[in-house]
Coordinates of C-alpha atoms in Angstrom, one line a residue:
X63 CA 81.0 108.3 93.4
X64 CA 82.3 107.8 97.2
X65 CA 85.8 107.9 95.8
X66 CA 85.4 111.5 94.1
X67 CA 83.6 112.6 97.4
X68 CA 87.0 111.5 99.1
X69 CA 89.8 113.1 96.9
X70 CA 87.5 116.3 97.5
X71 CA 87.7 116.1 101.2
X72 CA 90.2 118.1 102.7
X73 CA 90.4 115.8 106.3
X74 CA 90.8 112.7 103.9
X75 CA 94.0 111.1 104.5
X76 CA 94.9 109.5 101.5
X77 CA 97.6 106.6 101.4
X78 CA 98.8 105.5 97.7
X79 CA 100.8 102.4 97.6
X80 CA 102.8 101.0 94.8
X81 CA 103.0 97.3 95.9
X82 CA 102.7 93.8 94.1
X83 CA 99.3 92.5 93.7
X84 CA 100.3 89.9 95.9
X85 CA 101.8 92.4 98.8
X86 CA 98.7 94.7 98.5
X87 CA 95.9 91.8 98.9
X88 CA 98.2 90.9 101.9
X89 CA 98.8 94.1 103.8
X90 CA 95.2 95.8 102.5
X91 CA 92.6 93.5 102.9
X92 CA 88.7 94.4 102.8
X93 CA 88.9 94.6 106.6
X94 CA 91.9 96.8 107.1
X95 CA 90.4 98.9 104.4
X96 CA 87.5 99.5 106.2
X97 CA 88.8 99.8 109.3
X98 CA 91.1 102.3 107.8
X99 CA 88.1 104.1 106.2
X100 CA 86.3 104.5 109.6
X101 CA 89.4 106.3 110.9
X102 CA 89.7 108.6 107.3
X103 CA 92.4 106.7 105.8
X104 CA 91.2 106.0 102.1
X105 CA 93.9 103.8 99.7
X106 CA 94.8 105.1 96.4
X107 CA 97.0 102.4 94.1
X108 CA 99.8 104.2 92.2
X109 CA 101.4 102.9 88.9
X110 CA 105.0 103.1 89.3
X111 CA 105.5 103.8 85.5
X112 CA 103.9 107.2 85.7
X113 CA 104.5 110.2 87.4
X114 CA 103.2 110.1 90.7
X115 CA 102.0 113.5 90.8
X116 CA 99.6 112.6 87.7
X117 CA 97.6 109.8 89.3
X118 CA 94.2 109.7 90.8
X119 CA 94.7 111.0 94.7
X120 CA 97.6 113.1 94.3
X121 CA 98.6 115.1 96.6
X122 CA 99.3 112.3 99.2
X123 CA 99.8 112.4 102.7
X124 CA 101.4 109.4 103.5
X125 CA 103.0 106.6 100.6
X126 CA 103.8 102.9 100.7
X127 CA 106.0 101.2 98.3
X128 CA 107.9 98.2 97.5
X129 CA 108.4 97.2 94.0
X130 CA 110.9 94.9 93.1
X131 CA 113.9 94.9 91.8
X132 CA 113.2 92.8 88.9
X133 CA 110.3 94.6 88.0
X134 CA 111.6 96.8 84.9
X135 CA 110.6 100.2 86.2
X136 CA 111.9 100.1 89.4
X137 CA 115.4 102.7 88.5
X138 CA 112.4 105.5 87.3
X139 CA 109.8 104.3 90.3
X140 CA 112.5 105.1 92.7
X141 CA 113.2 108.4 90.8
X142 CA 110.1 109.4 90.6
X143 CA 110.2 109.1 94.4
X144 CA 112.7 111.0 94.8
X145 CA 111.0 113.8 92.7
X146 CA 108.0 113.9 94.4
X147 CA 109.8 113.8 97.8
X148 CA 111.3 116.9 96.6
X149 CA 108.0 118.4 95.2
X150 CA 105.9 117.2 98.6
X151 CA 108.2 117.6 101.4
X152 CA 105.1 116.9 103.9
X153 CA 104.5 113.7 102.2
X154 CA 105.6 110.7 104.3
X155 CA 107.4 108.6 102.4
X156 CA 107.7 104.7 103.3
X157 CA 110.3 104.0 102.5
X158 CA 112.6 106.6 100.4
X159 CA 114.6 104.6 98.0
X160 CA 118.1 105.8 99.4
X161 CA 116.9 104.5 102.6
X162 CA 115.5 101.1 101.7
X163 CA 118.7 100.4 99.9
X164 CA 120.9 100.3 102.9
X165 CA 118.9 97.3 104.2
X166 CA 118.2 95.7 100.8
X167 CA 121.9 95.1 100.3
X168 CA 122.9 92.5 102.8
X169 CA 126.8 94.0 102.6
X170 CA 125.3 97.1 104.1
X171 CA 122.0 95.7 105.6
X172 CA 123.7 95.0 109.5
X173 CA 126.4 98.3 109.5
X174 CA 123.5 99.7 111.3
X175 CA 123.8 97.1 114.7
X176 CA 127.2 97.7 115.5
X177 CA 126.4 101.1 116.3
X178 CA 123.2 100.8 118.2
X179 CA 124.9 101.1 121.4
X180 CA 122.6 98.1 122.9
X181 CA 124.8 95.9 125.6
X182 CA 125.2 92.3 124.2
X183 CA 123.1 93.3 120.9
X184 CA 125.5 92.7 117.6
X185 CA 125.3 91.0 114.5
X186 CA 127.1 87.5 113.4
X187 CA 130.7 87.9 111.5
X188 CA 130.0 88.0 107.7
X189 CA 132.4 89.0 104.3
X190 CA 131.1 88.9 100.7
X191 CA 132.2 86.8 98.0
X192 CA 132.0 88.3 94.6
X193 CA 132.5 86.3 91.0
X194 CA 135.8 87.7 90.8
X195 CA 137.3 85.8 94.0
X196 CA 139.3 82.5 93.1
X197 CA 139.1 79.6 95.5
X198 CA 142.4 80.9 97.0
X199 CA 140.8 84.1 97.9
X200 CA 138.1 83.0 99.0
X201 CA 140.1 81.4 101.7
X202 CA 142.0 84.1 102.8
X203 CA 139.1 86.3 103.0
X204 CA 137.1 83.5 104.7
X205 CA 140.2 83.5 107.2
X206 CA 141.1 87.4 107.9
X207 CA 137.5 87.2 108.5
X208 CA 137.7 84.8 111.9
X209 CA 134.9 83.1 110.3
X210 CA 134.8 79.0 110.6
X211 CA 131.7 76.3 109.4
X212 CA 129.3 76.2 109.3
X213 CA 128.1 79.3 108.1
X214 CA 125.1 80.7 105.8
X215 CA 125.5 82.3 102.4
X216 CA 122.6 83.9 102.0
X217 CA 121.5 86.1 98.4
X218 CA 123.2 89.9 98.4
X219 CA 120.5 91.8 97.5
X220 CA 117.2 90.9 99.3
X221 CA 114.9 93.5 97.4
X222 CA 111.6 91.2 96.5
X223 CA 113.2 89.5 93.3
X224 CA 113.0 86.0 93.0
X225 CA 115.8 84.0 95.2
X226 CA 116.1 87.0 97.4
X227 CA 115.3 85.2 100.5
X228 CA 117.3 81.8 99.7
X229 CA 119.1 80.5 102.1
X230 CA 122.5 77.8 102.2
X231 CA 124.3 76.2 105.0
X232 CA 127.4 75.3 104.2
X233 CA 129.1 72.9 106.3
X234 CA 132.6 72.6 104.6
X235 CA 134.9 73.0 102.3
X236 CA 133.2 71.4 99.6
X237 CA 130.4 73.6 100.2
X238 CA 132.1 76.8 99.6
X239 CA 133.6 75.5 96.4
X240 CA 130.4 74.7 95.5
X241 CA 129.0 78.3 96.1
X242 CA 131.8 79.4 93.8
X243 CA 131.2 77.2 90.8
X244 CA 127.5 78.1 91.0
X245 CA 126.2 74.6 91.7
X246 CA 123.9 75.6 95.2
X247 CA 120.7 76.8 93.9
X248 CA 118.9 80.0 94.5
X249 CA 122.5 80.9 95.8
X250 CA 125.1 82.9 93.0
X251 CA 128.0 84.9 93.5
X252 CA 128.2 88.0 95.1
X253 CA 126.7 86.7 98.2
X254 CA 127.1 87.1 101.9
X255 CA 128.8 84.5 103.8
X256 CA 128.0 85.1 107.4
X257 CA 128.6 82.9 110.5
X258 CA 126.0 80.1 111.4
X259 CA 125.2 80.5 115.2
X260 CA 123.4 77.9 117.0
X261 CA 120.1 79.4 118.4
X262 CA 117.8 76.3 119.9
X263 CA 115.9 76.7 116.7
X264 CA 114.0 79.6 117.3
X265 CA 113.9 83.5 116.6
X266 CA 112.4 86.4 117.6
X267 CA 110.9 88.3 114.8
X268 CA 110.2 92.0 115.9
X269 CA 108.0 94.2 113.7
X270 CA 108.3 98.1 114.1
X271 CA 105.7 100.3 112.4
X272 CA 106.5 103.8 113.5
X273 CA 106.7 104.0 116.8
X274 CA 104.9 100.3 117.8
X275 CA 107.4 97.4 118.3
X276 CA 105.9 94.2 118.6
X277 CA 107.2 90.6 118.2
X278 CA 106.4 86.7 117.9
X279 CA 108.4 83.8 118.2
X280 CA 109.1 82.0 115.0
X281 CA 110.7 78.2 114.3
X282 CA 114.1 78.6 112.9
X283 CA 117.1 76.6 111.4
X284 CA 118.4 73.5 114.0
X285 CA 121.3 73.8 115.9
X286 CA 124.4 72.5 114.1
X287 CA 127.2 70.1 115.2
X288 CA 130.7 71.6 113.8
X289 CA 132.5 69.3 111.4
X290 CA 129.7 67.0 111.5
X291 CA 127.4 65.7 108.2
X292 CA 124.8 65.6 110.3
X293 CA 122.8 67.7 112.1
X294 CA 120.6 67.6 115.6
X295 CA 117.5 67.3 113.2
X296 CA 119.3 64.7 110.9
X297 CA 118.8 66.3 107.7
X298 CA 121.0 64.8 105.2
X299 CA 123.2 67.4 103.5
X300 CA 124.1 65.3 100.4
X301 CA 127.7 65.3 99.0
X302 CA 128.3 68.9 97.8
X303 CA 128.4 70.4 102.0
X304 CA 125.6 72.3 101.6
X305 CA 121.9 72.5 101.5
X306 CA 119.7 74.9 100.3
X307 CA 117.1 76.6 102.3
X308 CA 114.7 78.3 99.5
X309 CA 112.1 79.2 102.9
X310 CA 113.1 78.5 106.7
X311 CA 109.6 77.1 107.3
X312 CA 110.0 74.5 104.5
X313 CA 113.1 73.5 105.9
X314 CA 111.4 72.8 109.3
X315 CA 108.4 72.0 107.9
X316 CA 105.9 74.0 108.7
X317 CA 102.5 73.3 108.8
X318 CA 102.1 77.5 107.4
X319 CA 104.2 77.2 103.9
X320 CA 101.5 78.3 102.3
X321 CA 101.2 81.4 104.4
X322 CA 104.7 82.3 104.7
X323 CA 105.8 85.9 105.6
X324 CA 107.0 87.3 102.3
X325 CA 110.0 88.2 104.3
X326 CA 111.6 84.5 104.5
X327 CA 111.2 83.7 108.1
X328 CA 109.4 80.9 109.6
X329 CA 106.2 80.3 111.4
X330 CA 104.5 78.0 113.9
X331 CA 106.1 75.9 117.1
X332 CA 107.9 72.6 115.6
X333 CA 108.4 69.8 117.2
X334 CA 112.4 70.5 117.1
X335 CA 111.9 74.2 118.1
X336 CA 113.3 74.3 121.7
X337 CA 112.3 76.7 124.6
X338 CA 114.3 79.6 124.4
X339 CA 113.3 82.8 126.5
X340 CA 112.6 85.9 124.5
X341 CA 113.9 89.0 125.2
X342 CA 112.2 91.2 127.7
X343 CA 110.1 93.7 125.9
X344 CA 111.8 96.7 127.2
X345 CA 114.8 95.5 125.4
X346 CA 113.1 94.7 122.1
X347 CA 111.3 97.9 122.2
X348 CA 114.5 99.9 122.8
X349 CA 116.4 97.8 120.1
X350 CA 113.3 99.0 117.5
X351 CA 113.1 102.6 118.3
X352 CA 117.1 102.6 117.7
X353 CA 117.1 100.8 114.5
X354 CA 113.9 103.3 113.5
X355 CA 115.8 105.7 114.1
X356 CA 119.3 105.2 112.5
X357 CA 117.4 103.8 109.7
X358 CA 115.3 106.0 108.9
X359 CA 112.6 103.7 107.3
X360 CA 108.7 103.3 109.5
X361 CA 108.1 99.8 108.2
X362 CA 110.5 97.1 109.2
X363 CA 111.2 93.6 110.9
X364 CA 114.7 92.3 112.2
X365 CA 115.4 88.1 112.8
X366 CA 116.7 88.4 116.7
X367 CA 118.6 85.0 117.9
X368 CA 119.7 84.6 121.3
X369 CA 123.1 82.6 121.1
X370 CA 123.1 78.6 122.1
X371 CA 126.2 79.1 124.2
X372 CA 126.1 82.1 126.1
X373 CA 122.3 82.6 126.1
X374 CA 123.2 86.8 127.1
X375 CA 124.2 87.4 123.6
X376 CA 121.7 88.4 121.0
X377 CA 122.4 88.6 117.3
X378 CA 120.5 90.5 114.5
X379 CA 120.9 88.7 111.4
X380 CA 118.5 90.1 109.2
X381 CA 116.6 93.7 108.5
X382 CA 113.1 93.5 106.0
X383 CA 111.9 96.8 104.8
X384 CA 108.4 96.5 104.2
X385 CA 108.1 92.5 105.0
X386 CA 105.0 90.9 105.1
X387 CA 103.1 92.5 108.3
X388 CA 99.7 91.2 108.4
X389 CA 101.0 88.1 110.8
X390 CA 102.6 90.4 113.2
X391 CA 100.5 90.5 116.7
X392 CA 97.9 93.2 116.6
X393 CA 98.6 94.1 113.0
X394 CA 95.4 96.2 112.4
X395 CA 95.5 98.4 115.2
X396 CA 99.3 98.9 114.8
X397 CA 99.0 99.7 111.2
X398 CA 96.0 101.8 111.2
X399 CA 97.2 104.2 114.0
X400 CA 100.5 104.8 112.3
X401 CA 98.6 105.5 109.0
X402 CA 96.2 107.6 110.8
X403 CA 99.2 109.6 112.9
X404 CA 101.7 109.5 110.0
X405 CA 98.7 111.4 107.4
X406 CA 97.7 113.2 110.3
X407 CA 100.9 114.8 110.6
X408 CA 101.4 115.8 107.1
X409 CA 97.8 117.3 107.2
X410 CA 98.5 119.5 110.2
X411 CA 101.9 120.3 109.2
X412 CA 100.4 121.3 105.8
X413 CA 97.6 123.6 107.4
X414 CA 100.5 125.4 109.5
X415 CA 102.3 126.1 106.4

């Protein structure tokens, strides 16, 4: 059939992917397929319980993966990675697992912004509170810290599983003590407890796919009063100082739930969003390329927030390895060239060898 013809085609560039069914009817549609067909990209899906060098396709010029970190075979998946980088060292790899965990890991996820070198690019304050920390701890790490409420505790390890893109403000006291004693859902201990910086209720979600940085504007979290119960969208936060925030676009609710980026952030233009200038494009572009590169990884998005009170500071607050891409502006061309240029690559590198 035409897929025999294909893996007998030497100018074939042949992409497997080891993705949730979900993911892959996302990112691969029937027409990014063909699309991709017309410019001799053919798709191959890979099991990630079996050797990769035994499946249908093999060898591969470029591979995409993202299997989560609940799914049982993910410690041999990633080895097998590993093994066939080894065995394939033309193969482009998206991402290799040593990489991707850098940015799965919230602890480790924003290292990378503080040595970017970008003027008035950095990322909010942030410490980790582990199972082991008593409320007195807590404190003092909360204090040597410089942080103050409200802040966000958001899920340590952000690597597809269930709850990894949960979100809780917590405004006080109470609310921390409730993050310790497990009572904020979708929230357990060790998780990241980072500053909460008023942004006008907006973000600017940038998406870099190899070389191509674009972004879009995105509704966000409300700006918050300090010490207040209440904030400028009068949510009420209930008795226990916090709230849980399982989706930023259900929080604001979005008219797109159903549709939401599998990578957490929000969608549309709310009625509480407020105007807040985007970056120029030069700087996003230059903040992508450097993030690419330090990285290491060709298929990421950042959260950029440009600070309430001194509007010249930006923030990154959060890195997505292989998010949910198919919303990003100009998503087919973006994706198909850097399929087509990253295979290409590995096939003319291969022929030099």
């Amino acid at each position: 059939d035409d897929d025999d013809d294909d893996d007998a085609r030497p100018d074939v560039i042949k992409v497997g992917y080891a993705l949730t069914a979900k993911k892959a009817s996302r990112m691969l549609s029937d027409a990014l397929v063909a699309r991709c067909s017309a410019r001799g990209v053919e798709f191959y899906p890979l099991d990630p319980a079996i050797d990769i060098d035994a499946q249908r396709g093999h060898p591969f010029d470029v591979i995409l993966q993202k299997v989560p970190g609940s799914d049982g075979v993910k410690a041999d998946w990633d080895e097998r990675l590993r093994q066939y980088a080894t065995a394939q060292p033309l193969a482009r790899i998206v991402g290799l697992p040593d990489l991707v965990k850098r940015v799965t890991n919230r602890g480790t996820m924003l290292d990378v912004v503080h040595s970017l070198g970008v003027e008035n690019v950095s990322a909010p304050r942030q410490v980790v509170l582990t199972p082991r920390d008593d409320a007195e701890s807590i404190s003092q790490i909360i204090s040597d810290a410089g942080l103050k409420p409200p802040y966000l505790a958001k899920a340590l390890i952000c690597d597809g599983s269930e709850h990894s893109h949960s979100v809780a403000i917590i405004h006080d006291q109470g609310g921390i003590e409730a993050l310790r004693q497990g009572r904020v859902s979708g929230i357990e201990l060790p998780c990241v407890l980072q500053e909460y910086v008023n942004h006008g209720g907006c973000l600017f979600k940038v998406y870099v796919v190899g070389e191509s940085v674009t972004s879009a504007t995105r509704r966000s979290l409300p700006d918050l009063v300090v010490h207040s119960s209440s904030s400028s969208s009068n949510h009420d936060y209930g008795d226990e100082g916090a709230v849980v925030v399982p989706r930023v676009s259900r929080f604001t609710q979005s008219a797109s739930d159903d549709d939401e980026d599998e990578d957490g952030g929000g969608d549309g233009d709310g009625n509480e969003q407020q105007h807040v200038p985007p970056p120029d494009d030069a700087v996003l572009r230059d903040i992508g390329l450097r993030l690419h590169a330090k990285l290491g990884l060709d298929l990421f998005n950042f959260d950029l927030i440009r600070d309430r009170e001194n509007p010249s500071a930006l923030f990154i607050v959060d890195i997505n390895y292989l998010p949910g891409i198919s919303k990003m502006p100009g998503y087919f061309d973006h994706f198909t060239n850097f399929l087509a240029s990253a295979g290409g690559l590995t096939k003319r590198a291969a022929r030099a060898v």
